[in-house]
Amino acid sequence: MFFKRNLSIAVLINIYFMAMCLTFCHLRYGSIDDYFMAGILSGMYGEEYNIHLFFVNAIYGCLLLPLYHLFPQISWYYIGEIASIFISLTIITYILINKMGRSWGCILGILMIATYAKDLYVVLQFTQCSAILSVTGMIALMDAFEQLRNNQSPKATYVLLLIGVLCLWWGSFMRWEIFLMGVPFLAAALLLCVRRFWKKRVYVILTLLVVYAGAFAFHTFDQSLYQAPEYKKFVEFQPFRVLLGDGAFYNEQAVYEDMQELGLQPEDFNLLKNWVFYDNDVFAPDSVQPIVQLINRYTIRPHLKSIPVLLLQNFSHMAKTPVFVLWLFFGFILLISNKQKSIFYWIALAIIATVLTYFIYINRVVYRVEFGLWLYATLLTIV
């Protein structure tokens, strides 16, 4: 009865917020890649449904394929992403209610959902779906390990373990790199709980082996699908797509001048910068290579001495976002309620600073990736 009531409360809170977002907000994908993958899966680029989504694991496409055959008019890719967010936030809300009690658990759950609703529901993006699924899996596993330690209901504990494993696998399907980005945060949380979980270390180790062995197996299978000639070309284009599509800091004028000297058409450079990469008029990889080499030659790398300043500027910019404010709030609660656990707060901040330093150096600071970092740092304070 206790389990059902807490779960019902968590579900109702999340239904309310999801309904509000779906009814009153202007919903859209957060990147062109989601439009592209939804189109591929629905058969827009061929005569049949296609599971080769490139950025998202093909297994995810396989799982949605029966739904496309049954109800082809519905965009199941979009519904799948919405479902992943709803399920993740419901599970976290339920765990919060269980750990904090109904009053505080509901308050913190509502605050969390209200903070993340825009970035997750309104501006839907597969990168952020991966982050929320992965962190949900980590929280579920940590809570299950705690229940094992306390010898609580085996049935409920094993269900929580299963949920954790499945959410982590689902997160790895949605974006492999974001799933891996969460590993240092989980490792830090587990290291701080070594004494607490030592007697149950066999369960912990076996569970982690299942999670990461399975995730690597699924990723290897997905990568093997792109060795076929019809997909290999797109794989070759991926580094160029990242450089030209997501932007880079380089001297454009110098690139134009060198192109003219080499007898290349500067107009091609303009077309490449505005090319969405998913239309039918394409550039061959060989024709793009000389332009990419020029861009790499004139790429502006930040000086090592300037990186700390740029890092502080990044933190200053993030401080204006709800995601950062929630991290501060959860950290404050942790500091006053459990000073022993608060060390995770500072370790997580160090991990964020390290990862962002690398992104700053390679000129790849993107909000949707930063969102994932702050999500891991914030929500893992729950455990």
Short mmCIF file of C-alpha atoms in Angstrom, two decimals:
data_model
loop_
_atom_site.label_atom_id
_atom_site.label_comp_id
_atom_site.label_asym_id
_atom_site.label_seq_id
_atom_site.Cartn_x
_atom_site.Cartn_y
_atom_site.Cartn_z
CA MET A 1 0.00 0.00 0.00
CA PHE A 2 2.83 2.40 0.93
CA PHE A 3 4.59 1.66 -2.36
CA LYS A 4 1.44 2.12 -4.45
CA ARG A 5 0.51 5.41 -2.77
CA ASN A 6 3.96 6.96 -3.23
CA LEU A 7 4.13 5.78 -6.84
CA SER A 8 0.63 7.15 -7.52
CA ILE A 9 1.64 10.55 -6.14
CA ALA A 10 4.80 10.59 -8.28
CA VAL A 11 2.83 9.63 -11.41
CA LEU A 12 0.13 12.27 -10.80
CA ILE A 13 2.70 15.06 -10.27
CA ASN A 14 4.45 14.16 -13.50
CA ILE A 15 1.22 13.77 -15.50
CA TYR A 16 0.25 17.28 -14.42
CA PHE A 17 3.54 18.86 -15.56
CA MET A 18 3.68 16.88 -18.79
CA ALA A 19 0.07 17.83 -19.62
CA MET A 20 0.81 21.51 -18.91
CA CYS A 21 3.84 21.45 -21.22
CA LEU A 22 2.07 19.57 -24.02
CA THR A 23 -1.01 21.80 -23.82
CA PHE A 24 0.34 25.32 -23.33
CA CYS A 25 3.93 25.31 -24.64
CA HIS A 26 5.29 25.59 -28.15
CA LEU A 27 6.97 22.20 -28.48
CA ARG A 28 9.91 21.64 -30.80
CA TYR A 29 13.01 19.55 -31.28
CA GLY A 30 16.20 21.06 -29.89
CA SER A 31 18.32 20.17 -32.93
CA ILE A 32 17.96 19.29 -36.57
CA ASP A 33 19.35 15.82 -35.83
CA ASP A 34 16.10 14.82 -34.12
CA TYR A 35 14.06 15.86 -37.18
CA PHE A 36 16.46 13.86 -39.32
CA MET A 37 16.29 10.69 -37.20
CA ALA A 38 12.51 10.87 -36.86
CA GLY A 39 12.31 11.18 -40.66
CA ILE A 40 14.67 8.25 -41.28
CA LEU A 41 12.79 5.98 -38.90
CA SER A 42 9.44 6.84 -40.46
CA GLY A 43 10.72 6.03 -43.96
CA MET A 44 10.98 9.62 -45.23
CA TYR A 45 14.31 8.97 -46.98
CA GLY A 46 13.32 5.70 -48.64
CA GLU A 47 10.51 3.30 -49.34
CA GLU A 48 10.77 1.46 -46.00
CA TYR A 49 11.27 2.22 -42.31
CA ASN A 50 14.94 2.54 -41.48
CA ILE A 51 16.50 1.84 -38.08
CA HIS A 52 19.92 3.32 -38.98
CA LEU A 53 19.63 6.49 -36.89
CA PHE A 54 23.42 7.02 -36.59
CA PHE A 55 23.33 9.20 -33.43
CA VAL A 56 20.82 6.97 -31.60
CA ASN A 57 21.40 3.23 -31.29
CA ALA A 58 19.62 1.16 -33.95
CA ILE A 59 18.22 -1.08 -31.19
CA TYR A 60 16.02 1.85 -30.17
CA GLY A 61 14.73 1.96 -33.75
CA CYS A 62 14.07 -1.80 -33.64
CA LEU A 63 11.99 -1.37 -30.48
CA LEU A 64 9.87 1.34 -32.11
CA LEU A 65 9.51 -0.44 -35.45
CA PRO A 66 6.45 -2.59 -34.50
CA LEU A 67 4.60 0.57 -33.44
CA TYR A 68 5.33 2.20 -36.82
CA HIS A 69 3.90 -0.87 -38.59
CA LEU A 70 0.76 -0.81 -36.43
CA PHE A 71 0.17 2.97 -36.46
CA PRO A 72 2.30 4.53 -39.24
CA GLN A 73 0.65 7.97 -38.95
CA ILE A 74 2.09 8.54 -35.47
CA SER A 75 5.63 9.86 -34.84
CA TRP A 76 6.76 7.18 -32.41
CA TYR A 77 10.27 8.60 -32.27
CA TYR A 78 8.86 11.78 -30.69
CA ILE A 79 6.57 9.84 -28.35
CA GLY A 80 9.48 7.61 -27.34
CA GLU A 81 11.51 10.65 -26.26
CA ILE A 82 8.56 12.12 -24.34
CA ALA A 83 8.01 8.74 -22.67
CA SER A 84 11.67 8.52 -21.65
CA ILE A 85 11.45 11.89 -19.90
CA PHE A 86 8.15 11.11 -18.18
CA ILE A 87 9.35 7.72 -16.93
CA SER A 88 12.67 9.14 -15.72
CA LEU A 89 11.18 12.07 -13.81
CA THR A 90 8.49 9.81 -12.31
CA ILE A 91 11.09 7.36 -11.01
CA ILE A 92 13.22 10.14 -9.50
CA THR A 93 10.15 11.75 -7.92
CA TYR A 94 9.15 8.39 -6.42
CA ILE A 95 12.65 7.87 -4.95
CA LEU A 96 12.61 11.41 -3.54
CA ILE A 97 9.25 10.77 -1.84
CA ASN A 98 10.53 7.47 -0.42
CA LYS A 99 13.73 9.01 0.94
CA MET A 100 12.49 12.42 2.08
CA GLY A 101 8.91 11.64 3.07
CA ARG A 102 5.78 12.75 1.23
CA SER A 103 5.88 16.43 2.18
CA TRP A 104 9.52 17.21 1.36
CA GLY A 105 9.71 14.58 -1.37
CA CYS A 106 6.77 16.16 -3.23
CA ILE A 107 8.17 19.68 -2.79
CA LEU A 108 11.61 18.71 -4.11
CA GLY A 109 10.06 16.63 -6.90
CA ILE A 110 7.87 19.51 -8.06
CA LEU A 111 10.83 21.91 -7.90
CA MET A 112 12.96 19.49 -9.94
CA ILE A 113 10.32 18.92 -12.64
CA ALA A 114 9.49 22.64 -12.91
CA THR A 115 13.20 23.40 -13.36
CA TYR A 116 13.86 20.78 -16.02
CA ALA A 117 10.51 20.90 -17.86
CA LYS A 118 11.56 23.45 -20.48
CA ASP A 119 14.85 21.74 -21.36
CA LEU A 120 13.30 18.27 -21.42
CA TYR A 121 9.65 18.50 -22.54
CA VAL A 122 9.47 21.80 -24.44
CA VAL A 123 12.79 21.71 -26.32
CA LEU A 124 13.06 17.98 -26.92
CA GLN A 125 16.54 16.68 -27.72
CA PHE A 126 18.03 13.18 -27.75
CA THR A 127 21.18 14.33 -25.90
CA GLN A 128 19.16 15.55 -22.92
CA CYS A 129 17.01 12.39 -23.03
CA SER A 130 20.19 10.35 -22.68
CA ALA A 131 21.31 12.40 -19.67
CA ILE A 132 18.01 12.14 -17.74
CA LEU A 133 17.70 8.40 -18.48
CA SER A 134 21.29 7.71 -17.43
CA VAL A 135 21.08 9.68 -14.19
CA THR A 136 17.75 7.98 -13.38
CA GLY A 137 19.40 4.59 -13.80
CA MET A 138 22.25 5.62 -11.52
CA ILE A 139 19.91 6.90 -8.81
CA ALA A 140 17.80 3.72 -9.02
CA LEU A 141 20.89 1.51 -8.69
CA MET A 142 22.27 3.49 -5.75
CA ASP A 143 18.90 3.33 -3.99
CA ALA A 144 18.68 -0.43 -4.68
CA PHE A 145 22.18 -0.96 -3.23
CA GLU A 146 21.07 0.94 -0.11
CA GLN A 147 18.02 -1.30 0.19
CA LEU A 148 20.19 -4.40 -0.17
CA ARG A 149 22.43 -3.09 2.60
CA ASN A 150 19.42 -2.60 4.88
CA ASN A 151 17.96 -6.01 3.97
CA GLN A 152 14.71 -4.48 2.80
CA SER A 153 12.08 -6.21 0.64
CA PRO A 154 14.01 -8.35 -1.90
CA LYS A 155 11.24 -8.06 -4.50
CA ALA A 156 11.16 -4.24 -4.43
CA THR A 157 14.98 -4.11 -4.43
CA TYR A 158 15.35 -6.35 -7.48
CA VAL A 159 12.68 -4.38 -9.33
CA LEU A 160 14.66 -1.21 -8.61
CA LEU A 161 17.87 -2.88 -9.80
CA LEU A 162 16.15 -3.91 -13.03
CA ILE A 163 14.81 -0.37 -13.54
CA GLY A 164 18.30 1.04 -13.00
CA VAL A 165 19.89 -1.32 -15.53
CA LEU A 166 17.19 -0.71 -18.17
CA CYS A 167 17.32 3.09 -17.76
CA LEU A 168 21.11 3.09 -18.12
CA TRP A 169 20.89 0.94 -21.24
CA TRP A 170 18.19 3.20 -22.64
CA GLY A 171 20.39 6.21 -21.90
CA SER A 172 23.28 4.58 -23.76
CA PHE A 173 20.97 4.01 -26.74
CA MET A 174 19.97 7.67 -26.93
CA ARG A 175 23.52 9.03 -26.97
CA TRP A 176 26.59 6.97 -26.18
CA GLU A 177 28.90 9.88 -25.30
CA ILE A 178 26.47 11.38 -22.78
CA PHE A 179 26.05 7.97 -21.14
CA LEU A 180 29.85 7.73 -20.79
CA MET A 181 30.02 11.30 -19.48
CA GLY A 182 28.06 10.18 -16.43
CA VAL A 183 30.54 7.43 -15.49
CA PRO A 184 32.86 9.70 -13.40
CA PHE A 185 29.87 10.97 -11.39
CA LEU A 186 28.65 7.43 -10.65
CA ALA A 187 32.19 6.32 -9.80
CA ALA A 188 32.54 9.22 -7.35
CA ALA A 189 29.19 8.40 -5.70
CA LEU A 190 30.13 4.72 -5.36
CA LEU A 191 33.60 5.45 -3.96
CA LEU A 192 32.05 7.58 -1.24
CA CYS A 193 29.75 4.65 -0.35
CA VAL A 194 32.40 1.90 -0.32
CA ARG A 195 32.06 1.30 3.42
CA ARG A 196 28.26 1.30 3.30
CA PHE A 197 28.07 -1.16 0.43
CA TRP A 198 31.09 -3.32 1.27
CA LYS A 199 29.07 -6.26 2.58
CA LYS A 200 27.02 -6.23 -0.63
CA ARG A 201 30.00 -5.65 -2.92
CA VAL A 202 29.29 -8.81 -4.96
CA TYR A 203 25.82 -7.50 -5.90
CA VAL A 204 27.26 -4.07 -6.72
CA ILE A 205 30.08 -5.42 -8.90
CA LEU A 206 27.85 -7.89 -10.75
CA THR A 207 25.23 -5.22 -11.42
CA LEU A 208 27.82 -2.79 -12.79
CA LEU A 209 29.31 -5.55 -14.96
CA VAL A 210 25.87 -6.29 -16.42
CA VAL A 211 25.23 -2.58 -17.07
CA TYR A 212 28.51 -1.73 -18.78
CA ALA A 213 29.13 -5.06 -20.52
CA GLY A 214 25.62 -4.87 -21.95
CA ALA A 215 25.99 -1.21 -22.94
CA PHE A 216 29.31 -1.86 -24.72
CA ALA A 217 27.85 -4.90 -26.50
CA PHE A 218 24.85 -2.87 -27.72
CA HIS A 219 27.14 -0.04 -28.86
CA THR A 220 29.44 -2.46 -30.72
CA PHE A 221 26.44 -3.99 -32.48
CA ASP A 222 25.22 -0.52 -33.51
CA GLN A 223 28.62 0.48 -34.89
CA SER A 224 28.85 -2.71 -36.92
CA LEU A 225 25.72 -1.72 -38.87
CA TYR A 226 27.52 1.23 -40.50
CA GLN A 227 30.23 -0.81 -42.22
CA ALA A 228 27.94 -1.33 -45.24
CA PRO A 229 28.88 0.88 -48.23
CA GLU A 230 25.57 2.79 -48.24
CA TYR A 231 26.17 3.97 -44.64
CA LYS A 232 29.95 4.21 -44.61
CA LYS A 233 29.79 7.46 -46.57
CA PHE A 234 27.75 9.12 -43.84
CA VAL A 235 30.25 7.93 -41.23
CA GLU A 236 33.04 9.59 -43.25
CA PHE A 237 31.05 12.82 -43.29
CA GLN A 238 30.45 12.92 -39.54
CA PRO A 239 33.66 14.83 -38.56
CA PHE A 240 32.90 17.41 -41.26
CA ARG A 241 29.30 17.71 -40.10
CA VAL A 242 30.44 18.43 -36.54
CA LEU A 243 32.98 21.02 -37.67
CA LEU A 244 30.69 22.84 -40.10
CA GLY A 245 27.28 22.21 -38.55
CA ASP A 246 28.00 22.89 -34.91
CA GLY A 247 30.42 25.69 -35.63
CA ALA A 248 34.07 26.33 -34.78
CA PHE A 249 36.22 29.34 -34.01
CA TYR A 250 38.40 30.02 -37.02
CA ASN A 251 39.52 32.87 -39.26
CA GLU A 252 36.91 32.82 -42.05
CA GLN A 253 38.56 35.57 -44.05
CA ALA A 254 41.83 33.63 -44.18
CA VAL A 255 39.94 30.53 -45.35
CA TYR A 256 38.30 32.56 -48.17
CA GLU A 257 41.64 34.00 -49.30
CA ASP A 258 43.42 30.63 -49.33
CA MET A 259 40.54 29.04 -51.26
CA GLN A 260 40.90 31.67 -53.97
CA GLU A 261 44.66 31.07 -54.14
CA LEU A 262 44.10 27.32 -54.47
CA GLY A 263 41.50 27.79 -57.20
CA LEU A 264 38.62 26.63 -55.02
CA GLN A 265 35.19 28.25 -55.12
CA PRO A 266 34.54 30.40 -51.99
CA GLU A 267 30.83 29.99 -52.70
CA ASP A 268 31.21 26.31 -51.77
CA PHE A 269 32.33 27.43 -48.32
CA ASN A 270 29.16 29.52 -47.91
CA LEU A 271 27.00 26.61 -49.04
CA LEU A 272 28.71 24.23 -46.61
CA LYS A 273 28.16 26.57 -43.67
CA ASN A 274 24.43 26.67 -44.43
CA TRP A 275 23.98 23.09 -45.59
CA VAL A 276 21.66 21.08 -43.32
CA PHE A 277 23.42 17.82 -44.35
CA TYR A 278 20.12 15.97 -44.78
CA ASP A 279 18.93 17.30 -48.14
CA ASN A 280 19.39 15.57 -51.49
CA ASP A 281 22.03 17.94 -52.88
CA VAL A 282 25.21 16.65 -51.28
CA PHE A 283 28.94 17.32 -51.28
CA ALA A 284 31.33 14.43 -51.76
CA PRO A 285 33.73 13.89 -48.83
CA ASP A 286 36.73 14.35 -51.14
CA SER A 287 35.49 17.79 -52.25
CA VAL A 288 34.98 18.93 -48.65
CA GLN A 289 38.38 17.72 -47.41
CA PRO A 290 40.47 20.68 -48.76
CA ILE A 291 38.09 23.20 -47.16
CA VAL A 292 38.16 21.34 -43.84
CA GLN A 293 41.97 21.32 -43.92
CA LEU A 294 41.94 25.10 -44.32
CA ILE A 295 39.49 25.49 -41.43
CA ASN A 296 41.72 23.33 -39.24
CA ARG A 297 44.74 25.43 -40.23
CA TYR A 298 43.04 28.64 -39.13
CA THR A 299 41.21 27.29 -36.09
CA ILE A 300 41.65 29.60 -33.11
CA ARG A 301 42.53 27.66 -29.98
CA PRO A 302 42.24 29.43 -26.63
CA HIS A 303 45.56 30.06 -24.91
CA LEU A 304 46.08 27.79 -21.91
CA LYS A 305 46.42 30.80 -19.61
CA SER A 306 43.03 32.12 -20.72
CA ILE A 307 41.14 28.85 -20.02
CA PRO A 308 40.53 29.58 -16.29
CA VAL A 309 39.01 32.95 -17.23
CA LEU A 310 36.84 31.32 -19.91
CA LEU A 311 35.79 28.66 -17.41
CA LEU A 312 34.71 31.31 -14.91
CA GLN A 313 32.82 33.11 -17.67
CA ASN A 314 31.05 29.85 -18.49
CA PHE A 315 30.07 29.36 -14.83
CA SER A 316 28.87 32.97 -14.75
CA HIS A 317 26.70 32.34 -17.80
CA MET A 318 25.30 29.08 -16.36
CA ALA A 319 24.55 30.84 -13.05
CA LYS A 320 21.69 32.61 -14.86
CA THR A 321 20.01 29.31 -15.74
CA PRO A 322 17.48 27.37 -13.61
CA VAL A 323 19.64 24.23 -13.94
CA PHE A 324 22.51 25.90 -12.05
CA VAL A 325 20.19 27.38 -9.42
CA LEU A 326 18.73 23.92 -8.70
CA TRP A 327 22.26 22.53 -8.34
CA LEU A 328 23.01 25.24 -5.76
CA PHE A 329 19.74 24.52 -3.93
CA PHE A 330 20.27 20.74 -3.78
CA GLY A 331 23.85 21.33 -2.70
CA PHE A 332 22.72 23.66 0.07
CA ILE A 333 20.28 21.04 1.36
CA LEU A 334 23.04 18.42 1.28
CA LEU A 335 25.46 20.68 3.16
CA ILE A 336 23.06 21.37 6.02
CA SER A 337 21.52 17.89 6.21
CA ASN A 338 24.52 15.60 5.72
CA LYS A 339 27.97 17.18 5.80
CA GLN A 340 29.63 13.78 5.33
CA LYS A 341 27.88 13.26 1.99
CA SER A 342 28.53 16.85 0.87
CA ILE A 343 31.98 15.87 -0.38
CA PHE A 344 30.25 14.51 -3.50
CA TYR A 345 29.07 18.06 -4.20
CA TRP A 346 32.66 19.30 -4.50
CA ILE A 347 33.88 16.25 -6.41
CA ALA A 348 31.05 16.72 -8.91
CA LEU A 349 32.01 20.37 -9.33
CA ALA A 350 35.62 19.33 -10.00
CA ILE A 351 34.43 16.82 -12.63
CA ILE A 352 32.32 19.52 -14.32
CA ALA A 353 35.26 21.95 -14.32
CA THR A 354 37.57 19.30 -15.83
CA VAL A 355 35.16 18.32 -18.60
CA LEU A 356 34.31 21.94 -19.42
CA THR A 357 38.02 22.82 -19.56
CA TYR A 358 38.42 20.20 -22.27
CA PHE A 359 35.35 21.43 -24.17
CA ILE A 360 36.59 25.02 -23.97
CA TYR A 361 39.97 23.98 -25.37
CA ILE A 362 38.41 22.22 -28.37
CA ASN A 363 35.79 24.98 -28.84
CA ARG A 364 32.87 22.62 -28.28
CA VAL A 365 30.94 24.15 -25.38
CA VAL A 366 27.30 23.30 -26.17
CA TYR A 367 24.42 23.92 -23.76
CA ARG A 368 22.73 20.54 -24.31
CA VAL A 369 25.96 18.82 -23.19
CA GLU A 370 26.49 21.22 -20.27
CA PHE A 371 22.92 20.48 -19.20
CA GLY A 372 23.85 16.82 -18.83
CA LEU A 373 26.84 17.64 -16.62
CA TRP A 374 24.79 19.76 -14.21
CA LEU A 375 22.02 17.13 -14.25
CA TYR A 376 24.42 14.41 -13.08
CA ALA A 377 25.94 16.69 -10.43
CA THR A 378 22.54 17.79 -9.10
CA LEU A 379 20.45 14.64 -9.04
CA LEU A 380 23.12 12.27 -7.75
CA THR A 381 23.14 14.30 -4.54
CA ILE A 382 19.84 12.51 -3.82
CA VAL A 383 21.71 9.30 -3.04
#
